[in-house]
Amino acid sequence: MPVEITWWGHAACTVEDSGVRVLTDPLFARRLAHLRRRRGALPPPEAARADVAVVSHLHADHLHLPSLARLAPGTRLVVPRGARQAVPQLGRLAAVRSLTVTEVVPGDEVGVGPGVTVRAVSARHDGRRLPFGPHLAPALGYVVEGTRRTYFAGDTGLFASMAEEVGPVDVALLPVGGWGPYLGPGHLDAGRAARALASLAPAAAVPVHYGTYWPIGLDAVRPHEFHAPGEEFLRHAGRLAPKVAVRVPRHGDRVRLP
């Protein structure tokens, strides 16, 4: 059975494997602080339907409380260990919405359905809730293991032990951009993501985390950083990892991967 990926925009994806729906970093807002959604319609209600939602780190564009509030009661929520301490509103939201919260660190596995597990893996990213807040929780990636192994990288920089720590995967969802004209440390651009792809060597890949949100008033500042990363990743991947089937979906597209 193939895995199906739906990209809702930014880092939000639904991974469907063996009848289990895993939602990554849900962000369904039209506007977040100084960011506005510039491309793609707001995801429909079905985007919030999941057996489990995973959160890679505590930045507000990844751990977005209003979007998590759209999850159905009883949904399992997997977050980095320390998230409830760092974001007290998360615990209150989970109680009100009857969400089952599981905190994890790299190496932990969570069973989410018949034959499907979610395994936390390392990321290289400053995942604090506030830019100058304390480090209370690690930034993570996740591997959804069912009939296929699907790696969701979250936000991460390139690091030498990535392939070793992630392990063999069939599908890679890799960030290739961001939400502003310049990427800070701890991020992948299209070129570095292609280098990561060459190291991971999956059968298929999907670029994410680009072309959705942009700072208000900066539309004319380095617009290629908004529009181009997906196609740039496709081009770099063709050179560095030519055996990998790269799919570049539009917002809301569902793609089947081998």
PDB file of C-alpha atoms in Angstrom:
ATOM      1  CA  MET A   1       0.000   0.000   0.000  1.00  0.00           C
ATOM      2  CA  PRO A   2       1.534   3.347  -0.992  1.00  0.00           C
ATOM      3  CA  VAL A   3       1.849   6.229   1.448  1.00  0.00           C
ATOM      4  CA  GLU A   4      -0.157   9.361   0.655  1.00  0.00           C
ATOM      5  CA  ILE A   5       1.053  12.847   1.539  1.00  0.00           C
ATOM      6  CA  THR A   6      -1.122  15.955   1.570  1.00  0.00           C
ATOM      7  CA  TRP A   7       0.717  19.265   1.899  1.00  0.00           C
ATOM      8  CA  TRP A   8      -1.447  21.918   3.554  1.00  0.00           C
ATOM      9  CA  GLY A   9       1.268  24.600   3.473  1.00  0.00           C
ATOM     10  CA  HIS A  10       4.313  25.521   5.544  1.00  0.00           C
ATOM     11  CA  ALA A  11       5.287  22.389   7.533  1.00  0.00           C
ATOM     12  CA  ALA A  12       1.735  21.038   7.842  1.00  0.00           C
ATOM     13  CA  CYS A  13       1.284  17.689   6.103  1.00  0.00           C
ATOM     14  CA  THR A  14      -0.961  14.681   6.490  1.00  0.00           C
ATOM     15  CA  VAL A  15       0.847  11.362   6.135  1.00  0.00           C
ATOM     16  CA  GLU A  16      -1.571   8.489   5.475  1.00  0.00           C
ATOM     17  CA  ASP A  17      -0.157   5.006   5.946  1.00  0.00           C
ATOM     18  CA  SER A  18      -2.118   1.800   6.578  1.00  0.00           C
ATOM     19  CA  GLY A  19      -5.270   3.786   7.231  1.00  0.00           C
ATOM     20  CA  VAL A  20      -3.596   5.921   9.921  1.00  0.00           C
ATOM     21  CA  ARG A  21      -3.457   9.715   9.527  1.00  0.00           C
ATOM     22  CA  VAL A  22      -0.445  11.524  11.001  1.00  0.00           C
ATOM     23  CA  LEU A  23      -0.603  15.334  10.924  1.00  0.00           C
ATOM     24  CA  THR A  24       2.655  17.285  11.142  1.00  0.00           C
ATOM     25  CA  ASP A  25       3.050  20.761  12.689  1.00  0.00           C
ATOM     26  CA  PRO A  26      -0.535  21.933  12.001  1.00  0.00           C
ATOM     27  CA  LEU A  27      -0.779  25.610  11.087  1.00  0.00           C
ATOM     28  CA  PHE A  28      -4.139  26.663   9.686  1.00  0.00           C
ATOM     29  CA  ALA A  29      -4.051  30.416  10.301  1.00  0.00           C
ATOM     30  CA  ARG A  30      -4.577  33.183   7.786  1.00  0.00           C
ATOM     31  CA  ARG A  31      -2.230  35.352   9.834  1.00  0.00           C
ATOM     32  CA  LEU A  32       0.320  34.696  12.572  1.00  0.00           C
ATOM     33  CA  ALA A  33       1.799  37.793  14.221  1.00  0.00           C
ATOM     34  CA  HIS A  34       3.674  39.631  11.431  1.00  0.00           C
ATOM     35  CA  LEU A  35       3.176  36.789   8.935  1.00  0.00           C
ATOM     36  CA  ARG A  36       0.290  36.377   6.546  1.00  0.00           C
ATOM     37  CA  ARG A  37      -0.618  33.501   4.309  1.00  0.00           C
ATOM     38  CA  ARG A  38       0.201  34.584   0.774  1.00  0.00           C
ATOM     39  CA  ARG A  39      -0.411  31.373  -1.143  1.00  0.00           C
ATOM     40  CA  GLY A  40      -2.868  28.520  -0.870  1.00  0.00           C
ATOM     41  CA  ALA A  41      -6.382  28.540   0.526  1.00  0.00           C
ATOM     42  CA  LEU A  42      -6.812  27.909   4.220  1.00  0.00           C
ATOM     43  CA  PRO A  43      -6.932  24.138   4.772  1.00  0.00           C
ATOM     44  CA  PRO A  44     -10.429  22.648   4.972  1.00  0.00           C
ATOM     45  CA  PRO A  45     -11.806  21.105   8.182  1.00  0.00           C
ATOM     46  CA  GLU A  46     -10.645  17.654   7.072  1.00  0.00           C
ATOM     47  CA  ALA A  47      -7.029  18.823   7.458  1.00  0.00           C
ATOM     48  CA  ALA A  48      -7.450  18.716  11.240  1.00  0.00           C
ATOM     49  CA  ARG A  49      -8.659  15.102  11.159  1.00  0.00           C
ATOM     50  CA  ALA A  50      -5.854  12.897  12.396  1.00  0.00           C
ATOM     51  CA  ASP A  51      -5.147   9.880  14.549  1.00  0.00           C
ATOM     52  CA  VAL A  52      -2.030  11.615  15.836  1.00  0.00           C
ATOM     53  CA  ALA A  53      -0.524  15.078  15.427  1.00  0.00           C
ATOM     54  CA  VAL A  54       3.211  15.582  15.864  1.00  0.00           C
ATOM     55  CA  VAL A  55       4.914  18.858  16.751  1.00  0.00           C
ATOM     56  CA  SER A  56       8.584  19.230  15.891  1.00  0.00           C
ATOM     57  CA  HIS A  57       9.478  22.192  18.114  1.00  0.00           C
ATOM     58  CA  LEU A  58       8.028  25.064  20.079  1.00  0.00           C
ATOM     59  CA  HIS A  59       8.167  27.978  17.629  1.00  0.00           C
ATOM     60  CA  ALA A  60       4.706  29.445  17.172  1.00  0.00           C
ATOM     61  CA  ASP A  61       4.573  28.547  13.475  1.00  0.00           C
ATOM     62  CA  HIS A  62       5.010  24.882  14.425  1.00  0.00           C
ATOM     63  CA  LEU A  63       3.353  24.620  17.833  1.00  0.00           C
ATOM     64  CA  HIS A  64       0.317  26.771  16.989  1.00  0.00           C
ATOM     65  CA  LEU A  65      -2.256  26.551  19.747  1.00  0.00           C
ATOM     66  CA  PRO A  66      -5.320  27.742  17.754  1.00  0.00           C
ATOM     67  CA  SER A  67      -4.605  25.120  15.109  1.00  0.00           C
ATOM     68  CA  LEU A  68      -4.169  22.401  17.729  1.00  0.00           C
ATOM     69  CA  ALA A  69      -7.539  23.469  19.146  1.00  0.00           C
ATOM     70  CA  ARG A  70      -9.118  22.253  15.888  1.00  0.00           C
ATOM     71  CA  LEU A  71      -8.088  18.645  16.566  1.00  0.00           C
ATOM     72  CA  ALA A  72     -10.907  16.307  17.502  1.00  0.00           C
ATOM     73  CA  PRO A  73     -11.229  15.291  21.161  1.00  0.00           C
ATOM     74  CA  GLY A  74      -9.169  12.223  21.879  1.00  0.00           C
ATOM     75  CA  THR A  75      -6.508  12.954  19.251  1.00  0.00           C
ATOM     76  CA  ARG A  76      -3.028  11.934  20.383  1.00  0.00           C
ATOM     77  CA  LEU A  77      -0.527  14.806  20.332  1.00  0.00           C
ATOM     78  CA  VAL A  78       3.191  14.025  20.283  1.00  0.00           C
ATOM     79  CA  VAL A  79       5.482  16.882  21.358  1.00  0.00           C
ATOM     80  CA  PRO A  80       9.087  17.351  22.473  1.00  0.00           C
ATOM     81  CA  ARG A  81       9.722  16.543  26.124  1.00  0.00           C
ATOM     82  CA  GLY A  82       9.383  19.739  28.146  1.00  0.00           C
ATOM     83  CA  ALA A  83       6.779  21.318  25.868  1.00  0.00           C
ATOM     84  CA  ARG A  84       4.083  21.534  28.551  1.00  0.00           C
ATOM     85  CA  GLN A  85       6.507  23.185  30.944  1.00  0.00           C
ATOM     86  CA  ALA A  86       7.647  25.675  28.319  1.00  0.00           C
ATOM     87  CA  VAL A  87       4.138  26.389  26.990  1.00  0.00           C
ATOM     88  CA  PRO A  88       1.685  26.100  29.911  1.00  0.00           C
ATOM     89  CA  GLN A  89      -1.227  26.935  27.600  1.00  0.00           C
ATOM     90  CA  LEU A  90      -0.599  23.595  25.869  1.00  0.00           C
ATOM     91  CA  GLY A  91      -1.548  21.638  28.977  1.00  0.00           C
ATOM     92  CA  ARG A  92      -4.674  23.708  29.464  1.00  0.00           C
ATOM     93  CA  LEU A  93      -5.661  23.270  25.817  1.00  0.00           C
ATOM     94  CA  ALA A  94      -5.109  19.519  26.017  1.00  0.00           C
ATOM     95  CA  ALA A  95      -7.362  19.299  29.071  1.00  0.00           C
ATOM     96  CA  VAL A  96     -10.138  21.348  27.491  1.00  0.00           C
ATOM     97  CA  ARG A  97      -9.978  19.501  24.156  1.00  0.00           C
ATOM     98  CA  SER A  98      -9.314  16.048  25.697  1.00  0.00           C
ATOM     99  CA  LEU A  99      -6.086  15.622  23.727  1.00  0.00           C
ATOM    100  CA  THR A 100      -3.727  12.853  24.793  1.00  0.00           C
ATOM    101  CA  VAL A 101      -0.279  14.445  25.048  1.00  0.00           C
ATOM    102  CA  THR A 102       2.873  12.341  24.827  1.00  0.00           C
ATOM    103  CA  GLU A 103       6.264  14.001  25.314  1.00  0.00           C
ATOM    104  CA  VAL A 104       9.234  12.402  23.563  1.00  0.00           C
ATOM    105  CA  VAL A 105      12.969  12.691  22.998  1.00  0.00           C
ATOM    106  CA  PRO A 106      15.066  11.221  20.175  1.00  0.00           C
ATOM    107  CA  GLY A 107      14.752   7.458  20.086  1.00  0.00           C
ATOM    108  CA  ASP A 108      11.291   7.281  21.646  1.00  0.00           C
ATOM    109  CA  GLU A 109       8.590   5.420  19.740  1.00  0.00           C
ATOM    110  CA  VAL A 110       4.833   5.882  20.010  1.00  0.00           C
ATOM    111  CA  GLY A 111       2.338   3.368  18.648  1.00  0.00           C
ATOM    112  CA  VAL A 112      -0.441   5.210  16.806  1.00  0.00           C
ATOM    113  CA  GLY A 113      -2.389   2.459  15.039  1.00  0.00           C
ATOM    114  CA  PRO A 114      -2.231  -1.135  13.860  1.00  0.00           C
ATOM    115  CA  GLY A 115       1.262  -1.609  12.516  1.00  0.00           C
ATOM    116  CA  VAL A 116       2.145   2.116  12.623  1.00  0.00           C
ATOM    117  CA  THR A 117       4.563   3.843  14.986  1.00  0.00           C
ATOM    118  CA  VAL A 118       6.039   7.333  15.216  1.00  0.00           C
ATOM    119  CA  ARG A 119       9.715   7.546  16.176  1.00  0.00           C
ATOM    120  CA  ALA A 120      11.322  10.789  17.336  1.00  0.00           C
ATOM    121  CA  VAL A 121      14.709  11.664  15.845  1.00  0.00           C
ATOM    122  CA  SER A 122      17.205  14.469  16.327  1.00  0.00           C
ATOM    123  CA  ALA A 123      17.089  17.859  14.633  1.00  0.00           C
ATOM    124  CA  ARG A 124      19.576  20.729  14.670  1.00  0.00           C
ATOM    125  CA  HIS A 125      17.459  23.794  15.349  1.00  0.00           C
ATOM    126  CA  ASP A 126      16.889  26.339  18.110  1.00  0.00           C
ATOM    127  CA  GLY A 127      13.373  25.315  19.033  1.00  0.00           C
ATOM    128  CA  ARG A 128      12.748  27.593  22.015  1.00  0.00           C
ATOM    129  CA  ARG A 129       9.267  29.062  22.355  1.00  0.00           C
ATOM    130  CA  LEU A 130      10.651  32.579  22.406  1.00  0.00           C
ATOM    131  CA  PRO A 131      13.847  33.745  20.720  1.00  0.00           C
ATOM    132  CA  PHE A 132      15.486  34.363  24.070  1.00  0.00           C
ATOM    133  CA  GLY A 133      13.618  31.874  26.240  1.00  0.00           C
ATOM    134  CA  PRO A 134      15.215  28.933  28.060  1.00  0.00           C
ATOM    135  CA  HIS A 135      15.973  25.665  26.306  1.00  0.00           C
ATOM    136  CA  LEU A 136      13.303  23.470  27.849  1.00  0.00           C
ATOM    137  CA  ALA A 137      12.549  21.119  24.960  1.00  0.00           C
ATOM    138  CA  PRO A 138      14.551  19.738  22.018  1.00  0.00           C
ATOM    139  CA  ALA A 139      13.721  20.279  18.374  1.00  0.00           C
ATOM    140  CA  LEU A 140      12.795  16.979  16.750  1.00  0.00           C
ATOM    141  CA  GLY A 141      12.041  15.237  13.514  1.00  0.00           C
ATOM    142  CA  TYR A 142       9.824  12.172  13.232  1.00  0.00           C
ATOM    143  CA  VAL A 143       9.782   8.938  11.265  1.00  0.00           C
ATOM    144  CA  VAL A 144       6.340   7.446  10.605  1.00  0.00           C
ATOM    145  CA  GLU A 145       6.863   3.702  10.261  1.00  0.00           C
ATOM    146  CA  GLY A 146       4.067   1.684   8.650  1.00  0.00           C
ATOM    147  CA  THR A 147       4.141   0.006   5.279  1.00  0.00           C
ATOM    148  CA  ARG A 148       6.709   2.699   4.453  1.00  0.00           C
ATOM    149  CA  ARG A 149       9.068   4.818   6.556  1.00  0.00           C
ATOM    150  CA  THR A 150       8.322   8.515   6.112  1.00  0.00           C
ATOM    151  CA  TYR A 151      10.726  11.078   7.569  1.00  0.00           C
ATOM    152  CA  PHE A 152       9.364  14.487   8.552  1.00  0.00           C
ATOM    153  CA  ALA A 153      12.374  16.675   9.320  1.00  0.00           C
ATOM    154  CA  GLY A 154      10.595  19.565  11.066  1.00  0.00           C
ATOM    155  CA  ASP A 155      13.062  22.454  11.086  1.00  0.00           C
ATOM    156  CA  THR A 156      16.689  21.436  11.007  1.00  0.00           C
ATOM    157  CA  GLY A 157      20.085  22.307   9.713  1.00  0.00           C
ATOM    158  CA  LEU A 158      22.255  19.811   7.891  1.00  0.00           C
ATOM    159  CA  PHE A 159      24.325  17.658  10.241  1.00  0.00           C
ATOM    160  CA  ALA A 160      26.836  14.903   9.608  1.00  0.00           C
ATOM    161  CA  SER A 161      25.012  12.147  11.490  1.00  0.00           C
ATOM    162  CA  MET A 162      21.563  12.872  10.013  1.00  0.00           C
ATOM    163  CA  ALA A 163      21.295   9.708   7.910  1.00  0.00           C
ATOM    164  CA  GLU A 164      22.661   7.551  10.720  1.00  0.00           C
ATOM    165  CA  GLU A 165      20.281   8.992  13.323  1.00  0.00           C
ATOM    166  CA  VAL A 166      17.223   8.979  11.062  1.00  0.00           C
ATOM    167  CA  GLY A 167      17.939   5.531   9.646  1.00  0.00           C
ATOM    168  CA  PRO A 168      16.697   4.065   6.356  1.00  0.00           C
ATOM    169  CA  VAL A 169      13.591   5.836   5.030  1.00  0.00           C
ATOM    170  CA  ASP A 170      11.412   5.512   1.954  1.00  0.00           C
ATOM    171  CA  VAL A 171       9.989   9.053   1.841  1.00  0.00           C
ATOM    172  CA  ALA A 172      11.509  12.337   3.071  1.00  0.00           C
ATOM    173  CA  LEU A 173       9.544  15.527   3.786  1.00  0.00           C
ATOM    174  CA  LEU A 174      12.278  18.157   3.856  1.00  0.00           C
ATOM    175  CA  PRO A 175      12.124  21.895   4.603  1.00  0.00           C
ATOM    176  CA  VAL A 176      13.590  23.886   1.726  1.00  0.00           C
ATOM    177  CA  GLY A 177      12.881  27.502   2.742  1.00  0.00           C
ATOM    178  CA  GLY A 178      11.191  29.590   5.390  1.00  0.00           C
ATOM    179  CA  TRP A 179       8.894  32.523   6.004  1.00  0.00           C
ATOM    180  CA  GLY A 180      11.219  35.435   5.386  1.00  0.00           C
ATOM    181  CA  PRO A 181      13.810  36.825   2.976  1.00  0.00           C
ATOM    182  CA  TYR A 182      16.712  35.277   4.881  1.00  0.00           C
ATOM    183  CA  LEU A 183      17.171  31.910   6.584  1.00  0.00           C
ATOM    184  CA  GLY A 184      18.929  31.853   9.921  1.00  0.00           C
ATOM    185  CA  PRO A 185      21.058  28.986  11.227  1.00  0.00           C
ATOM    186  CA  GLY A 186      19.359  25.669  11.821  1.00  0.00           C
ATOM    187  CA  HIS A 187      17.476  25.654   8.516  1.00  0.00           C
ATOM    188  CA  LEU A 188      17.771  23.932   5.167  1.00  0.00           C
ATOM    189  CA  ASP A 189      17.583  25.866   1.928  1.00  0.00           C
ATOM    190  CA  ALA A 190      16.997  24.085  -1.369  1.00  0.00           C
ATOM    191  CA  GLY A 191      20.670  23.262  -1.891  1.00  0.00           C
ATOM    192  CA  ARG A 192      21.320  21.972   1.629  1.00  0.00           C
ATOM    193  CA  ALA A 193      18.068  19.999   1.542  1.00  0.00           C
ATOM    194  CA  ALA A 194      19.277  18.291  -1.631  1.00  0.00           C
ATOM    195  CA  ARG A 195      22.529  17.414   0.127  1.00  0.00           C
ATOM    196  CA  ALA A 196      20.486  15.930   2.977  1.00  0.00           C
ATOM    197  CA  LEU A 197      18.458  14.015   0.401  1.00  0.00           C
ATOM    198  CA  ALA A 198      21.592  12.540  -1.139  1.00  0.00           C
ATOM    199  CA  SER A 199      22.672  11.348   2.310  1.00  0.00           C
ATOM    200  CA  LEU A 200      19.269   9.926   3.295  1.00  0.00           C
ATOM    201  CA  ALA A 201      18.717   8.251  -0.105  1.00  0.00           C
ATOM    202  CA  PRO A 202      14.956   7.630   0.121  1.00  0.00           C
ATOM    203  CA  ALA A 203      12.901   6.468  -2.831  1.00  0.00           C
ATOM    204  CA  ALA A 204      10.866   9.689  -2.874  1.00  0.00           C
ATOM    205  CA  ALA A 205      10.838  13.205  -1.423  1.00  0.00           C
ATOM    206  CA  VAL A 206       8.530  16.191  -1.024  1.00  0.00           C
ATOM    207  CA  PRO A 207       9.755  19.756  -0.322  1.00  0.00           C
ATOM    208  CA  VAL A 208       7.863  21.646   2.408  1.00  0.00           C
ATOM    209  CA  HIS A 209       8.218  24.740   4.612  1.00  0.00           C
ATOM    210  CA  TYR A 210       8.223  27.392   1.895  1.00  0.00           C
ATOM    211  CA  GLY A 211       5.899  29.437  -0.272  1.00  0.00           C
ATOM    212  CA  THR A 212       3.099  29.893   2.271  1.00  0.00           C
ATOM    213  CA  TYR A 213       3.735  32.641   4.858  1.00  0.00           C
ATOM    214  CA  TRP A 214       5.635  35.889   4.411  1.00  0.00           C
ATOM    215  CA  PRO A 215       6.128  39.003   6.553  1.00  0.00           C
ATOM    216  CA  ILE A 216       3.612  41.763   5.983  1.00  0.00           C
ATOM    217  CA  GLY A 217       5.105  44.581   3.912  1.00  0.00           C
ATOM    218  CA  LEU A 218       8.044  42.547   2.573  1.00  0.00           C
ATOM    219  CA  ASP A 219       6.465  41.137  -0.570  1.00  0.00           C
ATOM    220  CA  ALA A 220       9.069  42.813  -2.792  1.00  0.00           C
ATOM    221  CA  VAL A 221      12.095  41.801  -0.685  1.00  0.00           C
ATOM    222  CA  ARG A 222      13.881  38.779  -2.211  1.00  0.00           C
ATOM    223  CA  PRO A 223      10.625  37.317  -3.565  1.00  0.00           C
ATOM    224  CA  HIS A 224      12.472  34.363  -5.077  1.00  0.00           C
ATOM    225  CA  GLU A 225      12.994  33.070  -1.519  1.00  0.00           C
ATOM    226  CA  PHE A 226       9.211  32.721  -1.338  1.00  0.00           C
ATOM    227  CA  HIS A 227       8.426  31.400  -4.800  1.00  0.00           C
ATOM    228  CA  ALA A 228      11.471  29.421  -5.944  1.00  0.00           C
ATOM    229  CA  PRO A 229      12.631  26.923  -3.259  1.00  0.00           C
ATOM    230  CA  GLY A 230      10.450  23.999  -4.371  1.00  0.00           C
ATOM    231  CA  GLU A 231      11.626  24.062  -7.971  1.00  0.00           C
ATOM    232  CA  GLU A 232      15.202  24.823  -6.878  1.00  0.00           C
ATOM    233  CA  PHE A 233      15.115  21.743  -4.669  1.00  0.00           C
ATOM    234  CA  LEU A 234      13.877  19.682  -7.616  1.00  0.00           C
ATOM    235  CA  ARG A 235      16.777  20.970  -9.712  1.00  0.00           C
ATOM    236  CA  HIS A 236      19.431  20.377  -7.034  1.00  0.00           C
ATOM    237  CA  ALA A 237      18.019  16.948  -6.247  1.00  0.00           C
ATOM    238  CA  GLY A 238      18.245  15.984  -9.897  1.00  0.00           C
ATOM    239  CA  ARG A 239      21.976  16.656  -9.733  1.00  0.00           C
ATOM    240  CA  LEU A 240      22.807  15.305  -6.255  1.00  0.00           C
ATOM    241  CA  ALA A 241      20.237  12.523  -5.835  1.00  0.00           C
ATOM    242  CA  PRO A 242      19.043  11.607  -9.336  1.00  0.00           C
ATOM    243  CA  LYS A 243      17.514   8.287  -8.254  1.00  0.00           C
ATOM    244  CA  VAL A 244      15.065   9.972  -5.846  1.00  0.00           C
ATOM    245  CA  ALA A 245      11.584  10.707  -7.186  1.00  0.00           C
ATOM    246  CA  VAL A 246      10.858  14.295  -6.125  1.00  0.00           C
ATOM    247  CA  ARG A 247       7.260  15.522  -6.116  1.00  0.00           C
ATOM    248  CA  VAL A 248       6.497  19.244  -5.763  1.00  0.00           C
ATOM    249  CA  PRO A 249       2.818  19.528  -4.795  1.00  0.00           C
ATOM    250  CA  ARG A 250       0.687  22.618  -4.683  1.00  0.00           C
ATOM    251  CA  HIS A 251      -1.097  23.537  -1.475  1.00  0.00           C
ATOM    252  CA  GLY A 252      -3.773  20.966  -0.725  1.00  0.00           C
ATOM    253  CA  ASP A 253      -2.459  18.443  -3.248  1.00  0.00           C
ATOM    254  CA  ARG A 254      -2.393  14.782  -2.274  1.00  0.00           C
ATOM    255  CA  VAL A 255       0.411  12.714  -3.764  1.00  0.00           C
ATOM    256  CA  ARG A 256       0.930   8.974  -3.702  1.00  0.00           C
ATOM    257  CA  LEU A 257       4.473   7.840  -3.181  1.00  0.00           C
ATOM    258  CA  PRO A 258       5.944   4.357  -3.654  1.00  0.00           C
TER     259      PRO A 258
END
